[in-house]
Coordinates of C-alpha atoms and ligand atoms in Angstrom, one line a residue:
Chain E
X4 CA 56.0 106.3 -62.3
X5 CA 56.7 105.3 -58.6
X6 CA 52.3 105.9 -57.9
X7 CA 52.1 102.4 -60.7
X8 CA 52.8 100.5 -58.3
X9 CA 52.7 100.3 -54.6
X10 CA 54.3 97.6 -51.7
X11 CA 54.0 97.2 -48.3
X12 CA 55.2 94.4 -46.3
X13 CA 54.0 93.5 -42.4
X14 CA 55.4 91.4 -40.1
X15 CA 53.2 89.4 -37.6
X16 CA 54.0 86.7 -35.6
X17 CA 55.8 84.4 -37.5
X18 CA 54.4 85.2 -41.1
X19 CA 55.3 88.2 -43.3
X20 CA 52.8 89.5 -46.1
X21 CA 53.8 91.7 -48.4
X22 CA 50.9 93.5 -50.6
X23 CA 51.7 94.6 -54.2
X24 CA 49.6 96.9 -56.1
X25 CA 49.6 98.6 -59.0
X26 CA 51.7 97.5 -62.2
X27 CA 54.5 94.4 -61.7
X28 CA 57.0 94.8 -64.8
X29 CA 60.8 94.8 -65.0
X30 CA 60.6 98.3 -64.0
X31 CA 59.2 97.7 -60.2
X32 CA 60.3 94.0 -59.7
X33 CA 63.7 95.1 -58.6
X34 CA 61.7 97.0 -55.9
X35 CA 59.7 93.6 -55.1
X36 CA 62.8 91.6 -55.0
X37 CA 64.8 93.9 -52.7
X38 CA 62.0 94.2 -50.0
X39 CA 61.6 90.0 -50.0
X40 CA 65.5 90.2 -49.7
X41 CA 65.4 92.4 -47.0
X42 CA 62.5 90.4 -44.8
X43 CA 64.2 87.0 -45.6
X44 CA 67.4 88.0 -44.6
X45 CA 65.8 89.1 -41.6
X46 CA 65.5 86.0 -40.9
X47 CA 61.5 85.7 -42.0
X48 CA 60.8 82.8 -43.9
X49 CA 57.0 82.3 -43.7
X50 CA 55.6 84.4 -46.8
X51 CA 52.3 85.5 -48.3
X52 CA 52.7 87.6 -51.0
X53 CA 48.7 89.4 -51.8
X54 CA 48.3 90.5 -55.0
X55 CA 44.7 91.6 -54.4
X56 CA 45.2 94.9 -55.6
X57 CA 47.9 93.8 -58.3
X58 CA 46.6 95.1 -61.8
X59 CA 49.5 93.9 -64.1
X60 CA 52.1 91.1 -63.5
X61 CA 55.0 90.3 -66.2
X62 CA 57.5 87.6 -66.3
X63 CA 60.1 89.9 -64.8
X64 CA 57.8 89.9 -61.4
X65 CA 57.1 86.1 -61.7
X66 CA 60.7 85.7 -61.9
X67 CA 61.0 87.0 -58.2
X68 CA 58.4 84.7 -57.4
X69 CA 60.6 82.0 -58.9
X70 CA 64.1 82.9 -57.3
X71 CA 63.3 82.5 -53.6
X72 CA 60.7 79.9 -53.4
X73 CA 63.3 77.0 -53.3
X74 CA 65.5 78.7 -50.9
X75 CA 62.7 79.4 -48.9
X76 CA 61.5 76.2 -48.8
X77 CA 65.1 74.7 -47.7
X78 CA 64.9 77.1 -44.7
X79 CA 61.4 75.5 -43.8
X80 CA 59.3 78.0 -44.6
X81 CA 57.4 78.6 -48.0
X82 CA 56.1 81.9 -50.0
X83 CA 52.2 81.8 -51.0
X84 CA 50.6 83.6 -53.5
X85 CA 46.6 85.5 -52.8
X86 CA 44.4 87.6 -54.4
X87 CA 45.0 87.5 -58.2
X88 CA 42.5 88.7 -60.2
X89 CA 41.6 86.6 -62.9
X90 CA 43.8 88.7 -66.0
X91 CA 46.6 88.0 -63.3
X92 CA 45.8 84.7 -62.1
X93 CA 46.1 84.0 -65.9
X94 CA 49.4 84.6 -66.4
X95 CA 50.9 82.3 -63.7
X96 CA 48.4 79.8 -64.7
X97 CA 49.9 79.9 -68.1
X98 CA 53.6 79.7 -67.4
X99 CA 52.1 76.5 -65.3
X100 CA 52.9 78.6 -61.4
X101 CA 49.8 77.1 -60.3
X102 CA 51.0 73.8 -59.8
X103 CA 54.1 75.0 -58.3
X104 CA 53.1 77.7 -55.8
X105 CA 50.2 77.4 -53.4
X106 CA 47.5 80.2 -54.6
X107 CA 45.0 81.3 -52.4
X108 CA 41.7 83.4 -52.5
X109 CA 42.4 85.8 -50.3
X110 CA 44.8 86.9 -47.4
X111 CA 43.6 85.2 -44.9
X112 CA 43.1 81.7 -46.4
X113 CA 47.1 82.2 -47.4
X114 CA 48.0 83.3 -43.7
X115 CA 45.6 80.1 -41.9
X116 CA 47.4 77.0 -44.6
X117 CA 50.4 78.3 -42.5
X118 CA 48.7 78.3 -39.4
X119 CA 47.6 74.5 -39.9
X120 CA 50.7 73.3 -41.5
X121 CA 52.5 74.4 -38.3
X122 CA 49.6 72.7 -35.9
X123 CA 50.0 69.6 -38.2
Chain O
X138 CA 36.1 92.8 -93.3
X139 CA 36.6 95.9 -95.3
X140 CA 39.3 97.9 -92.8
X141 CA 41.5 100.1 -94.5
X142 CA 45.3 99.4 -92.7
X143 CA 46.4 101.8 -90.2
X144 CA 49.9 101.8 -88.9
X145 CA 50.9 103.5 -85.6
X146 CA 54.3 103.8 -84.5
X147 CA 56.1 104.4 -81.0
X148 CA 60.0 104.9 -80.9
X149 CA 61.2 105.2 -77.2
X150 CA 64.2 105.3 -75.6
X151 CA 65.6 101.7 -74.3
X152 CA 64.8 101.8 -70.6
X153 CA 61.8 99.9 -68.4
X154 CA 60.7 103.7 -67.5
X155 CA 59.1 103.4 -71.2
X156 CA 57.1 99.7 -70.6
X157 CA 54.1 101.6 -69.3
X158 CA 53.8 103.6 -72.6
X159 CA 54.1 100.9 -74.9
X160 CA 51.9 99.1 -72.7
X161 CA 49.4 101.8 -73.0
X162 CA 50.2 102.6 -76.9
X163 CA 49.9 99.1 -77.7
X164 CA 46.4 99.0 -75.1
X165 CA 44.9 101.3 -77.5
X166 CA 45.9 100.0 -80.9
X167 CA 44.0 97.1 -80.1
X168 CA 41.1 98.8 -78.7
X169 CA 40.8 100.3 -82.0
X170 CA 41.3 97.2 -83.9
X171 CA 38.1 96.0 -81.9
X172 CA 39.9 93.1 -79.6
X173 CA 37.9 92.2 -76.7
X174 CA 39.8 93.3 -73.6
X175 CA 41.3 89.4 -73.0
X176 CA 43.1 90.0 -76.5
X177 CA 44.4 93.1 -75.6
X178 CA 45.9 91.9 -72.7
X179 CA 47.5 89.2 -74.5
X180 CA 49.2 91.5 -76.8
X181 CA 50.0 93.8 -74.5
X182 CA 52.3 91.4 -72.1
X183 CA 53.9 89.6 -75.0
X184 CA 54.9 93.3 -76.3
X185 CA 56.0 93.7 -72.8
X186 CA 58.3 90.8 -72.8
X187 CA 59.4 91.4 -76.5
X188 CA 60.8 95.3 -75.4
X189 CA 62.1 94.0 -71.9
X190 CA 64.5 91.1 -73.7
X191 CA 65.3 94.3 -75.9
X192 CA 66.0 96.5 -73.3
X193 CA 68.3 93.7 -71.3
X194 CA 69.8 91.9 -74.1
X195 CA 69.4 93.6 -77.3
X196 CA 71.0 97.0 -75.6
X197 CA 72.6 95.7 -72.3
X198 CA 70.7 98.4 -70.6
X199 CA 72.2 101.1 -72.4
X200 CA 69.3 104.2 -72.5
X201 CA 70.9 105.9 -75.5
X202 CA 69.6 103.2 -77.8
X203 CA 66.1 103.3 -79.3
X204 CA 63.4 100.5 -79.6
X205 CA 60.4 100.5 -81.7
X206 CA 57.0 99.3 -82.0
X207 CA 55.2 99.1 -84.8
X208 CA 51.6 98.4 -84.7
X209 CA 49.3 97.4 -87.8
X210 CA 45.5 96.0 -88.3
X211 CA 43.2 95.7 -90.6
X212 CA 40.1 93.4 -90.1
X213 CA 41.6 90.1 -89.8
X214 CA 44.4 91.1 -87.6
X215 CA 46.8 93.4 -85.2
X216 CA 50.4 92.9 -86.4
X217 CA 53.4 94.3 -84.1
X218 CA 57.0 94.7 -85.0
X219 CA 59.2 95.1 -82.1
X220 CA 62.5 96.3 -83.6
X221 CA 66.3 96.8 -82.0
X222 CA 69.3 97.7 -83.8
X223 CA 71.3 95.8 -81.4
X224 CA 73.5 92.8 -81.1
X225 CA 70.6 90.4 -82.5
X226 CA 70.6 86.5 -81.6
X227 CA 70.1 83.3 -82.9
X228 CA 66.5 82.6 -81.2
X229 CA 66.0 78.5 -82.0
X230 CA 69.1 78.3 -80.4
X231 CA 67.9 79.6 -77.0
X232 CA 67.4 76.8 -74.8
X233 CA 63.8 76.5 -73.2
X234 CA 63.9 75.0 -69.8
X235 CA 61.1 73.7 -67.7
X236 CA 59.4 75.9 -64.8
X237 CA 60.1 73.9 -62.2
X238 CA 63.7 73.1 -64.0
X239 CA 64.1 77.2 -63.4
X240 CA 63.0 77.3 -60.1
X241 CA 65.7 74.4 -58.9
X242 CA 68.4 76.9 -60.6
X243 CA 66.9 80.0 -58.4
X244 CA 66.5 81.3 -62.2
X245 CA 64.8 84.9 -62.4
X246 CA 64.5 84.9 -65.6
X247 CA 64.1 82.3 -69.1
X248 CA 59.9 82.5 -69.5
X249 CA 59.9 85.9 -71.6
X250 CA 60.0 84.0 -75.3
X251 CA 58.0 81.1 -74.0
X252 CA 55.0 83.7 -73.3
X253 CA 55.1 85.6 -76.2
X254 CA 54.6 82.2 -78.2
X255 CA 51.8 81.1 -75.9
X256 CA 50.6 84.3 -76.1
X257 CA 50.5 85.4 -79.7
X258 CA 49.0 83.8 -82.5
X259 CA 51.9 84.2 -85.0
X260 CA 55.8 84.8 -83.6
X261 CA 59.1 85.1 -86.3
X262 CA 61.8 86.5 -85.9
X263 CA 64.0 88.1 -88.4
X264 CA 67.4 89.3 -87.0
X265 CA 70.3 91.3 -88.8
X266 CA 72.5 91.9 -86.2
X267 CA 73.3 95.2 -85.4
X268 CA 71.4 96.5 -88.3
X269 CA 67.9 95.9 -87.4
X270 CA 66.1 92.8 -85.5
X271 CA 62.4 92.4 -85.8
X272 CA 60.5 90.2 -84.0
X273 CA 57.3 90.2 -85.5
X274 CA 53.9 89.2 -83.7
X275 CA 50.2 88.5 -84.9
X276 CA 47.2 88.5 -83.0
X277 CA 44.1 87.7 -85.2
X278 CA 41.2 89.3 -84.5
X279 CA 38.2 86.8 -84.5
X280 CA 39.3 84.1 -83.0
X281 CA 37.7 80.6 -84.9
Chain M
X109 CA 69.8 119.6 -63.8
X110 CA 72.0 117.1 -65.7
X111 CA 69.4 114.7 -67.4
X112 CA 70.3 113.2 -70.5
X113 CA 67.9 114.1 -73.4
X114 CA 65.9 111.7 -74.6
X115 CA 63.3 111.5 -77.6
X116 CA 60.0 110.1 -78.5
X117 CA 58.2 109.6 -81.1
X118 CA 54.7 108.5 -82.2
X119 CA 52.9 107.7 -85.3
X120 CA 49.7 107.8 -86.3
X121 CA 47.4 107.9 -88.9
X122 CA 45.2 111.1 -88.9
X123 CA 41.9 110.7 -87.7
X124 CA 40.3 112.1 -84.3
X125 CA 40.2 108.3 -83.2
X126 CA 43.7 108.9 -82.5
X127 CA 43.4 111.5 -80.4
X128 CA 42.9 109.8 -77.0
X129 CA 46.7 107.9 -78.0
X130 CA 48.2 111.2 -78.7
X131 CA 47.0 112.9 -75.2
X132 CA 48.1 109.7 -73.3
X133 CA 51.7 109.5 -75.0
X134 CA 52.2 113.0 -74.3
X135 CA 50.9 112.9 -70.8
X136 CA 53.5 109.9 -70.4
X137 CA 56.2 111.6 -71.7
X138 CA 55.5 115.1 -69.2
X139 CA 55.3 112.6 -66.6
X140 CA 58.5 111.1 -67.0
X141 CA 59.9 114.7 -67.6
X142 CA 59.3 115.0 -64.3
X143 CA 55.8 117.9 -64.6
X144 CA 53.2 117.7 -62.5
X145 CA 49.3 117.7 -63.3
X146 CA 48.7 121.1 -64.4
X147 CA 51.4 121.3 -66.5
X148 CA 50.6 117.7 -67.8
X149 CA 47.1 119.6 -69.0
X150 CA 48.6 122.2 -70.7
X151 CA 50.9 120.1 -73.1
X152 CA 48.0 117.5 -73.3
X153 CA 45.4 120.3 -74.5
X154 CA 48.4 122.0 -76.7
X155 CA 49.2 119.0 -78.2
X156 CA 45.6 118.0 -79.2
X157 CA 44.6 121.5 -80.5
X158 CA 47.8 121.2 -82.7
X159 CA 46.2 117.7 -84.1
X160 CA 42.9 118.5 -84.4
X161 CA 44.2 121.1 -86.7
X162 CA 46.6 118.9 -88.7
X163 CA 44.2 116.4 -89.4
X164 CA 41.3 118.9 -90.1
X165 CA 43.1 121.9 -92.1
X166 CA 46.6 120.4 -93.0
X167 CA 44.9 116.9 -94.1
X168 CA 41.5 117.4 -94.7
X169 CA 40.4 114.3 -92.5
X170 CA 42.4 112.2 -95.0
X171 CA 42.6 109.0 -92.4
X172 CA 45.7 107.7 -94.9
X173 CA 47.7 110.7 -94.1
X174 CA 49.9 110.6 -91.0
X175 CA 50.8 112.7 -87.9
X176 CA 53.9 112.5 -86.3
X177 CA 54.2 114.0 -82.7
X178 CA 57.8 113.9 -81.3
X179 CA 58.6 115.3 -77.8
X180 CA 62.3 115.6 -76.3
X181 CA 62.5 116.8 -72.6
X182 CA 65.9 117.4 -70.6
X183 CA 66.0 119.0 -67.5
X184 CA 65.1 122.1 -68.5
X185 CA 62.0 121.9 -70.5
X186 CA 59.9 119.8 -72.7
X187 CA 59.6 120.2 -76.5
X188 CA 57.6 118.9 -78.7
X189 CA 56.7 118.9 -82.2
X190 CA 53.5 118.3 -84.4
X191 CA 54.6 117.1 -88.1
X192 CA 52.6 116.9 -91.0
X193 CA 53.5 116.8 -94.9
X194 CA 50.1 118.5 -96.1
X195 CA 48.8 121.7 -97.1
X196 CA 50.7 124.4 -94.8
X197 CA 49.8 127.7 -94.2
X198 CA 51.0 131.2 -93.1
X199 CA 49.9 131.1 -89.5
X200 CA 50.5 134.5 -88.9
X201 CA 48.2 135.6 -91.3
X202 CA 45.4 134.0 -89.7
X203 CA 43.0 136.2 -87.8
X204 CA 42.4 136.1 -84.2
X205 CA 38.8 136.9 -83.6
X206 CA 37.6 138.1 -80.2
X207 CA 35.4 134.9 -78.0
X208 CA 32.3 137.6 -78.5
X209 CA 32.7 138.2 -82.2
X210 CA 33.0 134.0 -82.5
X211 CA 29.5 133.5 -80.6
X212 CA 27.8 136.3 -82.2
X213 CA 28.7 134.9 -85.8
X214 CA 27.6 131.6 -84.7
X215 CA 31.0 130.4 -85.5
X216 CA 32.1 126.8 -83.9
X217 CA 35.7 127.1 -84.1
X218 CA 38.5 129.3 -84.1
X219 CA 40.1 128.9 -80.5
X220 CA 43.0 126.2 -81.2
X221 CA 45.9 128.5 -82.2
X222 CA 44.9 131.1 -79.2
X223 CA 44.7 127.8 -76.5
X224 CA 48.4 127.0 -78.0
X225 CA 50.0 129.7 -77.6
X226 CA 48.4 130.7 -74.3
X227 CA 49.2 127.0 -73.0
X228 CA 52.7 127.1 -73.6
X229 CA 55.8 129.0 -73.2
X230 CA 57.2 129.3 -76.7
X231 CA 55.1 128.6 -80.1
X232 CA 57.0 128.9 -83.2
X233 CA 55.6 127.1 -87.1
X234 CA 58.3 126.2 -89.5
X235 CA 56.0 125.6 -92.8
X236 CA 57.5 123.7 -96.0
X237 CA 54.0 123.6 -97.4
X238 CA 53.6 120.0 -99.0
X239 CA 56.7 118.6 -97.2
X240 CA 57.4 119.6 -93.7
X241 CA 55.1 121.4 -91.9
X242 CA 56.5 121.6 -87.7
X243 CA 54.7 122.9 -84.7
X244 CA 57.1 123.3 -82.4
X245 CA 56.1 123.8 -78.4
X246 CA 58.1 124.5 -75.7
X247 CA 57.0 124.0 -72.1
X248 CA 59.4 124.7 -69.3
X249 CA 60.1 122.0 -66.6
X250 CA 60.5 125.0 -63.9
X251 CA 58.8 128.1 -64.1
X252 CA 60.0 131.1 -62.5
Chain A
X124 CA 36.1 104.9 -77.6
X125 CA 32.4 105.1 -77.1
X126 CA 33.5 104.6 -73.7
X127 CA 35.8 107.5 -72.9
X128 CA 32.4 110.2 -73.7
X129 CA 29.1 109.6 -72.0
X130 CA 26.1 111.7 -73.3
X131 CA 22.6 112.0 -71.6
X132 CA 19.5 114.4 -72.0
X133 CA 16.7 114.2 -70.2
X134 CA 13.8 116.9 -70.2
X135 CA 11.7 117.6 -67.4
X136 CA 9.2 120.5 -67.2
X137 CA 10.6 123.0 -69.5
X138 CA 14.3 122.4 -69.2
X139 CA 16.7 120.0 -70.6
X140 CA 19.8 118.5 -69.1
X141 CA 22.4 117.4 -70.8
X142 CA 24.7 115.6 -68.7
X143 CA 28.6 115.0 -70.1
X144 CA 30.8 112.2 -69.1
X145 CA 34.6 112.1 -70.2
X146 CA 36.5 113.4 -72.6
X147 CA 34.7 116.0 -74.8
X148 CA 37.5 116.2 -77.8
X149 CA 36.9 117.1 -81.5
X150 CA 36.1 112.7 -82.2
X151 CA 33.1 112.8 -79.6
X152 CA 31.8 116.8 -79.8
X153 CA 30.0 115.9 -83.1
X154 CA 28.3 113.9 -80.8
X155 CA 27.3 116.8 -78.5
X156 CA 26.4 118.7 -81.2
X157 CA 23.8 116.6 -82.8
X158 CA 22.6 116.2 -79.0
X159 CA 21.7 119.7 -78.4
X160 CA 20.6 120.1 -81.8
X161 CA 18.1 117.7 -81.9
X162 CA 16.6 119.0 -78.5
X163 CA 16.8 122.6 -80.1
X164 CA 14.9 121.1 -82.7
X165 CA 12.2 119.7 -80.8
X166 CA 11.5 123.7 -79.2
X167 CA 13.8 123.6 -75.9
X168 CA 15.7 126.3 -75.4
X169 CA 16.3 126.1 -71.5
X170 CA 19.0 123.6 -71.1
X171 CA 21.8 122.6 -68.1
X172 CA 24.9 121.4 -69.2
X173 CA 25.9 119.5 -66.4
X174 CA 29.6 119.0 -66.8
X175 CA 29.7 116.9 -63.4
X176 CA 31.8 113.7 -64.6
X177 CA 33.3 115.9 -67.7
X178 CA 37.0 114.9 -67.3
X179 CA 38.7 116.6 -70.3
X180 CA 37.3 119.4 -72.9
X181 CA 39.1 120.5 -75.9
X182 CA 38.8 123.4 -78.2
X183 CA 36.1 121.6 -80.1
X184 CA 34.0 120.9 -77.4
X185 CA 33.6 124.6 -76.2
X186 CA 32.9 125.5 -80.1
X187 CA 29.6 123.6 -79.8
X188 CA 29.0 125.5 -76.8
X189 CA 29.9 128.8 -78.7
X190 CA 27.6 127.2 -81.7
X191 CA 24.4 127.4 -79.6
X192 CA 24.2 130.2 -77.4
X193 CA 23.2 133.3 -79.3
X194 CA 20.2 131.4 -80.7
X195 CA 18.9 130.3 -77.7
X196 CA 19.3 133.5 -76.4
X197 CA 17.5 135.2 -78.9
X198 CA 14.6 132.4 -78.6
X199 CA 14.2 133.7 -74.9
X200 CA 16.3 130.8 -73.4
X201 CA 19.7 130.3 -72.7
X202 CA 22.3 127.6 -71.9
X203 CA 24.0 127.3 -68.6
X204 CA 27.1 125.4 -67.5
X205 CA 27.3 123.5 -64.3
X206 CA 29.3 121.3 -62.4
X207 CA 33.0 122.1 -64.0
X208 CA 36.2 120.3 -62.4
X209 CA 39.0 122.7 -62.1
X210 CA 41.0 121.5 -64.5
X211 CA 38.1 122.1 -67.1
X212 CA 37.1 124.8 -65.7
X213 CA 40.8 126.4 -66.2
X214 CA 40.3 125.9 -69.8
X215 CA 36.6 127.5 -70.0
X216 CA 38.4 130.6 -68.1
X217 CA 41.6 130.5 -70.3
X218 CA 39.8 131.5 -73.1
X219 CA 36.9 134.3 -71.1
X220 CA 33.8 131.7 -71.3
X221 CA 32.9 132.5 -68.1
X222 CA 32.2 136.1 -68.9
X223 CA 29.8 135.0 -71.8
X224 CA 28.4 131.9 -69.9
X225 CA 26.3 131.6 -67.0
X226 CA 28.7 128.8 -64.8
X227 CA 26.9 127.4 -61.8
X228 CA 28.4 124.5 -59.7
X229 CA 25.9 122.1 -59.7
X230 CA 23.2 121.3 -61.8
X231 CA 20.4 122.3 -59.4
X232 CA 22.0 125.7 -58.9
X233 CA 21.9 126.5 -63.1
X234 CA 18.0 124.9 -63.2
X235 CA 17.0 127.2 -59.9
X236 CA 18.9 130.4 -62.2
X237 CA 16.1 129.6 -64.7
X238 CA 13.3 129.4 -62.5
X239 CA 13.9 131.9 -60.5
X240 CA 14.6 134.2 -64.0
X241 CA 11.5 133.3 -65.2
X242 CA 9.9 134.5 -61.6
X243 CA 11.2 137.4 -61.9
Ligands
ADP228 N1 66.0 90.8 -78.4 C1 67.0 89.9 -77.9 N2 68.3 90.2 -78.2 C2 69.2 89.4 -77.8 N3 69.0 88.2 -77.1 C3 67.8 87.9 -76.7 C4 66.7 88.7 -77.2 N4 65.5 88.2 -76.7 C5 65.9 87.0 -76.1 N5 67.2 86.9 -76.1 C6 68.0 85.7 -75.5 O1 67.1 84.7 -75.2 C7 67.1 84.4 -73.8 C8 65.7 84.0 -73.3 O2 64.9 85.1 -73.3 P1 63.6 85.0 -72.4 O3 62.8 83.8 -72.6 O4 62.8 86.2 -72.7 O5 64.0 85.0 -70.9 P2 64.9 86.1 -70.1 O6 64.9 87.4 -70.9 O7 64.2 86.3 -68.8 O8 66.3 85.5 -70.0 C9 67.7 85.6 -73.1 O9 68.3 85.3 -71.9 C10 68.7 86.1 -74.2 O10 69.9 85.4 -74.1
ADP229 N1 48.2 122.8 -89.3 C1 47.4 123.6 -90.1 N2 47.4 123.5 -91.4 C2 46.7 124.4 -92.2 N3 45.9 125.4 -91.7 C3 45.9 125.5 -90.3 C4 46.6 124.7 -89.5 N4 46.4 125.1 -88.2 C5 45.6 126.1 -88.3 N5 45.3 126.4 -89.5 C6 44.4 127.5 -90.0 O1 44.2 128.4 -88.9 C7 42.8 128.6 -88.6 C8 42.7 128.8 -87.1 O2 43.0 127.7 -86.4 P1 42.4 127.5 -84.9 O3 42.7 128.7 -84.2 O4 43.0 126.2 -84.4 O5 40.9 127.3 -85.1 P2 40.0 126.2 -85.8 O6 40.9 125.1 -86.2 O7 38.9 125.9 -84.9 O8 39.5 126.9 -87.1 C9 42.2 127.4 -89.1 O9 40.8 127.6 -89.4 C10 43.0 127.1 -90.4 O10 42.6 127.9 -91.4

């Protein structure tokens, strides 16, 4: 089932995006979890997480969402959420994520609230 | 509506391998019972959840055990049956903690019964434990 | 290859509406039994040829009748059956005309039981007529 | 499932295309059938079946095929396939159609085969 879902993380300057795709269940988050592990133990703390091509998102993915935000933001940095399609974007507006995460359009608008947080 | 009741049923074995074919079994029961694609989606994740907590705690992971899914409609309503022969549980007792309450914990987990209630229309559970649990979901299928 | 067997089952009532489940269960299961495409195809047309024929000659397109597919794989090969409790009949009885004799007597059907056992490696009916009627299919994970 | 077939026949001059889309199984060939039967009806005997965006075919749908083809022969027309994905195609050659069937691949190709036949 590995071609349901797809993730590629990128490292560039200070911030780390990491694209999902495909289908997010308890099958692939363990897959999701390891590879934010892996970048945040590397020492990367600035996160956007784009789910523009993420088709399917249960709570076993939002509960990766939901195990590294705090740490994340104790270490200064933060993880932000782009791209959801609405049937996605429903889900973490349901369990009430919206209020807790920063969501953004797209990519870019995720990467630039960094960029001005850091000039501010 | 005059729809004679049709019953499909899935039996799988107990791993997450399987959630994509329940996903797509339970996708197409409700196609056929005529929900509108927002519906379907609905079911679909809260069936989802139901055979994940299934998978995790009903069977502790163990891929010899069996779930079920048992799908009904007629023209008022899909019906699903998720059913485990495992250790069963005492769901009012389960404590339902706050989002941001689970986030302070670093929690991964605790939002899987709280979306199939927002989710569904009807939720009951009727456990025997290690006989057969049934947690038992209704969708309707016009809304108002 | 040491993989542990596992089963799956699906039920459904018989009507053709079904069929687009059936092909996508059994196209789940080949996939998970580690297949690829082509031989996907094969059990996926196989499959459907043995419901078509369930539902039309064992059932009579009685939609409150029901069909019971149930595939097994292991390392080795994938299995699976077609069930149904109607009618039976003594499949080697049944003639196999020729693709030109077909056309030329304008005839629209007659190619299912050929496709089946052209399809897959081993074809063998066990008929109870009125109880238990199996197709069982055989498709081997590694051939040659 | 009206969306997993497609259907559409259009005539021009003195051939009619049928275009398939999807799955051609024994729930939508009935569909098919009453298709080139009403077109039959109506006196054309020159038709493309233009299999282009055909994904799956079962036994049923090449028995409507089967149905047609000797009585549009003996009107003087004929009905030619075009346009056939491989893995279709496979299952049109498992069981010796394309001995029996004119199979062009594309639509233009089978129309030309008619024009040029009635040339000739
Ligand atoms: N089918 C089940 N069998 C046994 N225990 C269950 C079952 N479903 C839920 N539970 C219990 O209820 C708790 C809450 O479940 P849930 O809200 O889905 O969150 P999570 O599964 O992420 O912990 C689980 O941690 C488990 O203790
Ligand atoms: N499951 C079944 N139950 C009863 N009769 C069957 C069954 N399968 C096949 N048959 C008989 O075998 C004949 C040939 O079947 P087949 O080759 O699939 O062609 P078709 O179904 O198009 O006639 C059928 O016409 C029917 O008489």
């Amino acid at each position: 089932m590995a071609e349901n879902f797809s993730i590629e993380a990128t490292d560039e300057g200070d911030l780390t995006t990491v694209a999902l795709g495909g289908y997010l269940d308890a099958h692939t988050a363990p897959e999701f979890e390891a590879t934010l592990q892996e970048r945040i133990d590397a020492g990367r703390v600035r996160i956007v997480v784009d789910c523009g091509a993420l088709e399917y998102i249960s709570s076993a993915g939002l509960g990766v969402f939901m195990g590294f935000i705090e740490d994340l933001r104790d270490a200064g940095g933060d993880l932000k959420i782009s791209g959801l399609i609405p049937k996605v974007r429903e889900v973490f507006e349901l369990l009430g994520f919206d209020a807790l995460f920063e969501i953004y359009d797209d990519r870019a608008a995720a990467a630039g609230s960094f960029a001005s947080a850091a000039a501010g | 509506m005059d729809v004679l009741e049709q019953t499909f049923t899935l039996h799988v074995p107990s791993s997450t391998k399987n959630l994509v074919m329940i996903r797509d079994f339970v996708n197409r029961v409700a196609e056929q019972a005529g929900l509108e694609e927002s519906n379907r989606s609905k079911i679909e994740l809260a069936v989802d959840e139901a055979c994940c907590n299934v998978i995790e705690h009903a069977y502790g992971n163990d891929v010899s055990k069996e779930i079920t899914v048992r799908a009904t409609f007629d023209g008022d309503a899909v019906r699903i049956s998720v059913i485990d022969s495992g250790a069963g549980f005492a769901p009012d007792e389960v404590p339902q903690e706050e989002l941001r309450e689970l986030i302070r914990q670093r929690r991964t987990g605790g939002l899987g019964m709280r979306l199939i209630k927002t989710l569904m229309d009807e939720v009951r559970y009727e456990i025997e434990p290690g006989r057969r649990n049934e947690l038992h979901m209704v969708k309707k299928v016009r809304q108002g």
